[in-house]
PDB file of C-alpha atoms in Angstrom:
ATOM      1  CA  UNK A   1     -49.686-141.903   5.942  1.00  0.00           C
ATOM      2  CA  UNK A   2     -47.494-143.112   3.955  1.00  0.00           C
ATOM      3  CA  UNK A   3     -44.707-141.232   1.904  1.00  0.00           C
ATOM      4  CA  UNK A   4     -46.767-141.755  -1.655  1.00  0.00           C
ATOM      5  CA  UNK A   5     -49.812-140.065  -0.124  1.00  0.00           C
ATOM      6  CA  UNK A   6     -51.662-143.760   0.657  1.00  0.00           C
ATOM      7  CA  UNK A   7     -53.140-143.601   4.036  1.00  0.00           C
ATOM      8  CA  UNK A   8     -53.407-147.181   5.564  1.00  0.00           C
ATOM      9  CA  UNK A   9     -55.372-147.886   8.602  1.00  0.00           C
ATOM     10  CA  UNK A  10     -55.622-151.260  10.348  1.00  0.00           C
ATOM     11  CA  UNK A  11     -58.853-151.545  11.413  1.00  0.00           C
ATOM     12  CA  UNK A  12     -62.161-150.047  11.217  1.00  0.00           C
ATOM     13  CA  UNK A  13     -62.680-146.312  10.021  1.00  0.00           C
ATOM     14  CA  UNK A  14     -65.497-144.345  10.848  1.00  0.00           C
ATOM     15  CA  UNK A  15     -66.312-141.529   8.495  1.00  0.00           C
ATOM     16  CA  UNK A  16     -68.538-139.936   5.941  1.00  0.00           C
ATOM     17  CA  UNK A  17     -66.577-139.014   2.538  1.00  0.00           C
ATOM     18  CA  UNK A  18     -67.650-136.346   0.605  1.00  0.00           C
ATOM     19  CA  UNK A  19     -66.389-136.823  -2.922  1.00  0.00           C
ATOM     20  CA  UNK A  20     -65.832-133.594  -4.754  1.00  0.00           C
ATOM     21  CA  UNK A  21     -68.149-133.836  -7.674  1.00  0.00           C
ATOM     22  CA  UNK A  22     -68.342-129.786  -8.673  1.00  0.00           C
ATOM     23  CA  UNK A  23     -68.689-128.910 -11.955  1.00  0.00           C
ATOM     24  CA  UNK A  24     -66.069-126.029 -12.119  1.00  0.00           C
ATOM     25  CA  UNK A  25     -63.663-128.578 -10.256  1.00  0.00           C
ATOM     26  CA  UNK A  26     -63.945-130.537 -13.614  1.00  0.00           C
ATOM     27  CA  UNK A  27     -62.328-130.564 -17.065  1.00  0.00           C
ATOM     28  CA  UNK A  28     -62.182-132.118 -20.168  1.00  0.00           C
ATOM     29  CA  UNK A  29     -65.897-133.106 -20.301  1.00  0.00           C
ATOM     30  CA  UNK A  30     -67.114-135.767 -23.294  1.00  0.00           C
ATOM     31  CA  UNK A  31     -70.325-137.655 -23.515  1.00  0.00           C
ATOM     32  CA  UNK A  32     -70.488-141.711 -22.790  1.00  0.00           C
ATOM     33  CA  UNK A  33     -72.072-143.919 -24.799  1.00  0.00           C
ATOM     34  CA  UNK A  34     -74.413-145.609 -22.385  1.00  0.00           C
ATOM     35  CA  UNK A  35     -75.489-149.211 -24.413  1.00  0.00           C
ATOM     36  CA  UNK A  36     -71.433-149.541 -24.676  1.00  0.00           C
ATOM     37  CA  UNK A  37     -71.208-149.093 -20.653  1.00  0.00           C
ATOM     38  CA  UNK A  38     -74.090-151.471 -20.449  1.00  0.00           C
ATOM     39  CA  UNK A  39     -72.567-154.091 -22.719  1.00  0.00           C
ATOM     40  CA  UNK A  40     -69.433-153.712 -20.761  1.00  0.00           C
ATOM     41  CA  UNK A  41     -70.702-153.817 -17.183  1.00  0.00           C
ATOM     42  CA  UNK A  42     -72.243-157.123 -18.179  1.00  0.00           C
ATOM     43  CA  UNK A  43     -68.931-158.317 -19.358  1.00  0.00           C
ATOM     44  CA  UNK A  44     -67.562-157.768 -16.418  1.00  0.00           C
ATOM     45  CA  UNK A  45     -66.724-160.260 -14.116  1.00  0.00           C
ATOM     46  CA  UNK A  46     -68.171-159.744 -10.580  1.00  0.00           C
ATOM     47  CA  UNK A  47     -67.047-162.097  -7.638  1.00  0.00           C
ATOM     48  CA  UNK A  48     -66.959-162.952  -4.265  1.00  0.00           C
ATOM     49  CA  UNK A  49     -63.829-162.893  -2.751  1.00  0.00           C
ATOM     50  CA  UNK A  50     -61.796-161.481   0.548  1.00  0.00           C
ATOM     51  CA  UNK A  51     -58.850-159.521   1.365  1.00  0.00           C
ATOM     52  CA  UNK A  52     -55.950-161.497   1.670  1.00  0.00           C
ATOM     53  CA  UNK A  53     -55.457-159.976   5.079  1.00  0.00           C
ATOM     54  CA  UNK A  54     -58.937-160.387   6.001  1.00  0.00           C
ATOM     55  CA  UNK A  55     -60.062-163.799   4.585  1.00  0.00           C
ATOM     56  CA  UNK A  56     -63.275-164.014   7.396  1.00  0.00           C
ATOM     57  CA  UNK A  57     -64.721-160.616   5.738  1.00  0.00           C
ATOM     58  CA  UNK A  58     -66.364-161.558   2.160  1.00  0.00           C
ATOM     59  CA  UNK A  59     -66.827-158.813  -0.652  1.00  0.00           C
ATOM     60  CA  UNK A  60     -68.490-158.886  -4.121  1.00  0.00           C
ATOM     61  CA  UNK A  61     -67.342-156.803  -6.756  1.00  0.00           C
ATOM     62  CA  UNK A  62     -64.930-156.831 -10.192  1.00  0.00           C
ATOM     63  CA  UNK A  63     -61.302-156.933 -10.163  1.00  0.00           C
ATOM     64  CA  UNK A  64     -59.354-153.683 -10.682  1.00  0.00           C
ATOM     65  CA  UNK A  65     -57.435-154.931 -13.694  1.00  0.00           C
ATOM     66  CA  UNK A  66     -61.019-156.100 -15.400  1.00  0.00           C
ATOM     67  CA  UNK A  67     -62.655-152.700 -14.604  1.00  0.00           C
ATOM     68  CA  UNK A  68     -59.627-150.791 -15.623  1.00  0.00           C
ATOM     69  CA  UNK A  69     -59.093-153.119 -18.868  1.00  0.00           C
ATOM     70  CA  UNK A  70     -62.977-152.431 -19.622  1.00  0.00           C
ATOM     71  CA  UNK A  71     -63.399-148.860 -18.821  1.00  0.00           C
ATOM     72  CA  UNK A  72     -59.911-147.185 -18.918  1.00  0.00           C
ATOM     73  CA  UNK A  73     -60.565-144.858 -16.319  1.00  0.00           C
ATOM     74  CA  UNK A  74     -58.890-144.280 -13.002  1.00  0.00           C
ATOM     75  CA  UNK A  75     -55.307-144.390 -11.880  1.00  0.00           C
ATOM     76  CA  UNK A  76     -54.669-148.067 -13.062  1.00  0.00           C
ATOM     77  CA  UNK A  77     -55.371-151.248 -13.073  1.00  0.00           C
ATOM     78  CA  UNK A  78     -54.765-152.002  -9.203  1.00  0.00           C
ATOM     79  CA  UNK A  79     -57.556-149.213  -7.914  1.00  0.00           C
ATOM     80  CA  UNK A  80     -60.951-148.522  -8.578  1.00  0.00           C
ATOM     81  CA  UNK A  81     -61.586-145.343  -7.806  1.00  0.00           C
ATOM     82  CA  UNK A  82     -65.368-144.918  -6.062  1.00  0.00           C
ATOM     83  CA  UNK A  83     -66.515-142.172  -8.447  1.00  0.00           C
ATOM     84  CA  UNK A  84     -65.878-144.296 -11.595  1.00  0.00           C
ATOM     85  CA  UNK A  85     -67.543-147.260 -10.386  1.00  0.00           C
ATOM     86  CA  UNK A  86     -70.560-144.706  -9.689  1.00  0.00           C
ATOM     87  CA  UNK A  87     -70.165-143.285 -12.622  1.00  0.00           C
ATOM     88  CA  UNK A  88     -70.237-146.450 -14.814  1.00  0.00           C
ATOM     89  CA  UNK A  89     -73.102-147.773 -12.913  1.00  0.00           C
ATOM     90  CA  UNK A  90     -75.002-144.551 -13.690  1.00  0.00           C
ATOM     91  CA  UNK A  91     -73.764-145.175 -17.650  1.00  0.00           C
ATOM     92  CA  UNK A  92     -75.078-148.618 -17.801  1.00  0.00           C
ATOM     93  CA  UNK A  93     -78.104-147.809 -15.900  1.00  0.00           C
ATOM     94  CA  UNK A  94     -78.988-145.288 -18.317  1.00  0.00           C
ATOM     95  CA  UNK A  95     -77.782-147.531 -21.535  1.00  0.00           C
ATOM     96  CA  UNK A  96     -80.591-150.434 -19.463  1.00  0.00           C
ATOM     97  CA  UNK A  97     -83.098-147.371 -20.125  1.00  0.00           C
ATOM     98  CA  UNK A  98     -82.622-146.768 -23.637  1.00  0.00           C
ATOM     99  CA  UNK A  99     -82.594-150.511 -24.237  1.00  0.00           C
ATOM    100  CA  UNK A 100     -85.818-151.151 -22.119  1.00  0.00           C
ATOM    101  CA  UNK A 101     -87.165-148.203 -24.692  1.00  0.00           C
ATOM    102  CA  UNK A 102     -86.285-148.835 -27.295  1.00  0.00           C
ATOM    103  CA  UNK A 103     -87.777-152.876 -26.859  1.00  0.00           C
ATOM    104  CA  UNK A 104     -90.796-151.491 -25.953  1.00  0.00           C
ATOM    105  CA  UNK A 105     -91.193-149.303 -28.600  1.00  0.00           C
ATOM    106  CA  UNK A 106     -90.945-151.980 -31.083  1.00  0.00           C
ATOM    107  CA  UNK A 107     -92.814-154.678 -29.244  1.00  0.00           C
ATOM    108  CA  UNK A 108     -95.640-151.701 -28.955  1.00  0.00           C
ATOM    109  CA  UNK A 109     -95.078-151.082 -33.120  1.00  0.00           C
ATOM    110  CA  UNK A 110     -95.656-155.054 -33.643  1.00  0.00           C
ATOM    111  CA  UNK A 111     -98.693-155.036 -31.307  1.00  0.00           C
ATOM    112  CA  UNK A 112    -100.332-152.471 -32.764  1.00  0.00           C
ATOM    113  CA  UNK A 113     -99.797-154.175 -36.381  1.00  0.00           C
ATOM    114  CA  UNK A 114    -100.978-157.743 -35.103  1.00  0.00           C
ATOM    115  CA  UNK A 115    -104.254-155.422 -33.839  1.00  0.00           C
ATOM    116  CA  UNK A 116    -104.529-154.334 -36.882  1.00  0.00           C
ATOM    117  CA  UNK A 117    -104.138-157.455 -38.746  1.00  0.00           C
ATOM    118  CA  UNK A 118    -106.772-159.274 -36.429  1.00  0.00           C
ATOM    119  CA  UNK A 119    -109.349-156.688 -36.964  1.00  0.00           C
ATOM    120  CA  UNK A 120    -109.151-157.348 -40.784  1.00  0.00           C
ATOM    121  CA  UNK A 121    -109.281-161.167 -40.261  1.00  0.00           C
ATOM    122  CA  UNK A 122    -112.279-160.602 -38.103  1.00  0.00           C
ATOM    123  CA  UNK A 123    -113.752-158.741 -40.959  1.00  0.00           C
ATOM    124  CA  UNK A 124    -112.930-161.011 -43.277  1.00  0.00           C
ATOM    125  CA  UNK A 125    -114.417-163.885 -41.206  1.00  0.00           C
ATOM    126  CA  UNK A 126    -117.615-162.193 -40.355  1.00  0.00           C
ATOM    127  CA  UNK A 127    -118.048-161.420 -44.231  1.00  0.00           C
ATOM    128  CA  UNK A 128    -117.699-165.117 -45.264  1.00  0.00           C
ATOM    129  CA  UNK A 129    -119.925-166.013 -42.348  1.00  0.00           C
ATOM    130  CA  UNK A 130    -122.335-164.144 -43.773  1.00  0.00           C
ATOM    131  CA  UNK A 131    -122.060-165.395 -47.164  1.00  0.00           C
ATOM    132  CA  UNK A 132    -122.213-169.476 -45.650  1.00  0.00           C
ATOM    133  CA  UNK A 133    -124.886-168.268 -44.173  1.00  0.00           C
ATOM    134  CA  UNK A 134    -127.048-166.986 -46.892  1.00  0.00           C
ATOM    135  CA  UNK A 135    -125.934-170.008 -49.305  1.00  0.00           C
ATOM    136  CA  UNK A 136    -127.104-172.283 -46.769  1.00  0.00           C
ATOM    137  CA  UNK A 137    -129.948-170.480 -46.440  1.00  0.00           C
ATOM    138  CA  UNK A 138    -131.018-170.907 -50.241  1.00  0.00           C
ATOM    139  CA  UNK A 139    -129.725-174.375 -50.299  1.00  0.00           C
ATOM    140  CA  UNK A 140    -132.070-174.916 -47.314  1.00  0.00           C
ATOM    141  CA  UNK A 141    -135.034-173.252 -49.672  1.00  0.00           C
ATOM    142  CA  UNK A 142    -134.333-175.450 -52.909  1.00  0.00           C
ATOM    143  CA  UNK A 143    -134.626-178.697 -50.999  1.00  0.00           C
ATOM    144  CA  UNK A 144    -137.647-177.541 -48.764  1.00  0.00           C
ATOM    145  CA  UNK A 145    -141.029-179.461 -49.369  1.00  0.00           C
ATOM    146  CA  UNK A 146    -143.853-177.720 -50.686  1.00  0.00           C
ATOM    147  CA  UNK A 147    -147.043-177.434 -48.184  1.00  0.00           C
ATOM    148  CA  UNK A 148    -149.621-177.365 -51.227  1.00  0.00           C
ATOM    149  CA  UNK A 149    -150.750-180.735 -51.864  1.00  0.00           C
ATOM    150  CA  UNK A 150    -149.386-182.417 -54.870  1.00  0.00           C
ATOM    151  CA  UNK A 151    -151.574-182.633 -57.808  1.00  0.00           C
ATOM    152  CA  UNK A 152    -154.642-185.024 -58.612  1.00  0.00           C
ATOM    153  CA  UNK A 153    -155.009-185.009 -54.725  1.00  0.00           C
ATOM    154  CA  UNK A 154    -157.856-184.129 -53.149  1.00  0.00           C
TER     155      UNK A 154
END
């Protein structure tokens, strides 16, 4: 332990963390705006990369100074603190949702018009098909031949 309060281990740890998440151990409270997280967490870089005292062990994730320069939150730009990255996950997540929603609502609006508009077109088609129809029909009577013999024969 060291005199700041950092614990460093060398080697591997063992253990199951229970983060305190308790509403009455909280303050302060304001809402997020979730499509804002979402257009951030794309934003975000994400890498591969290793410890520099562990360069056989790969990891994926942001950098500390990009997370902390895109969300603000934490104890600064060299840390991010596991509850934050949860929590902005669960933001953009969300912000995904409303996006996915709100797509779908208008792609479902502009379906139901192009239904609409077909229907009338079909309409429409079957009306004039009907009206071909009958003017072929009377063409087809006007240029018939007559079955009564024509006159002076016998």
């Amino acid at each position: 332990l060291l005199n700041n309060g950092d614990l460093y281990v060398v080697g591997n740890v063992n253990a199951n963390f229970n983060l305190i998440s308790d509403r009455n151990k909280k303050e302060n409270f304001s809402s997020v705006d979730s499509r804002s997280m979402l257009d951030k967490v794309v934003a975000l870089p994400i890498t591969e990369w290793n410890f520099t005292n562990a360069p056989a062990v790969k990891h994926i994730g942001p950098m500390a100074q990009d997370f902390y320069a895109a969300f603000n939150v934490g104890p600064g730009e060299k840390q991010i603190v596991v509850v934050d990255e949860g929590g902005v996950a669960l933001a953009a997540i969300q912000g995904l949702n409303q996006k996915l929603n709100a797509e779908d609502a208008a792609l479902r609006a502009e379906n139901a018009d192009l239904k609409q508009q077909f229907a009338a077109m079909q309409k429409e088609m079957a009306s004039r098909l009907t009206l071909l129809e009958k003017a072929v029909a009377r063409a087809a009577e006007k240029s018939a031949p007559t079955l009564a013999a024509p006159t002076g024969e016998k």
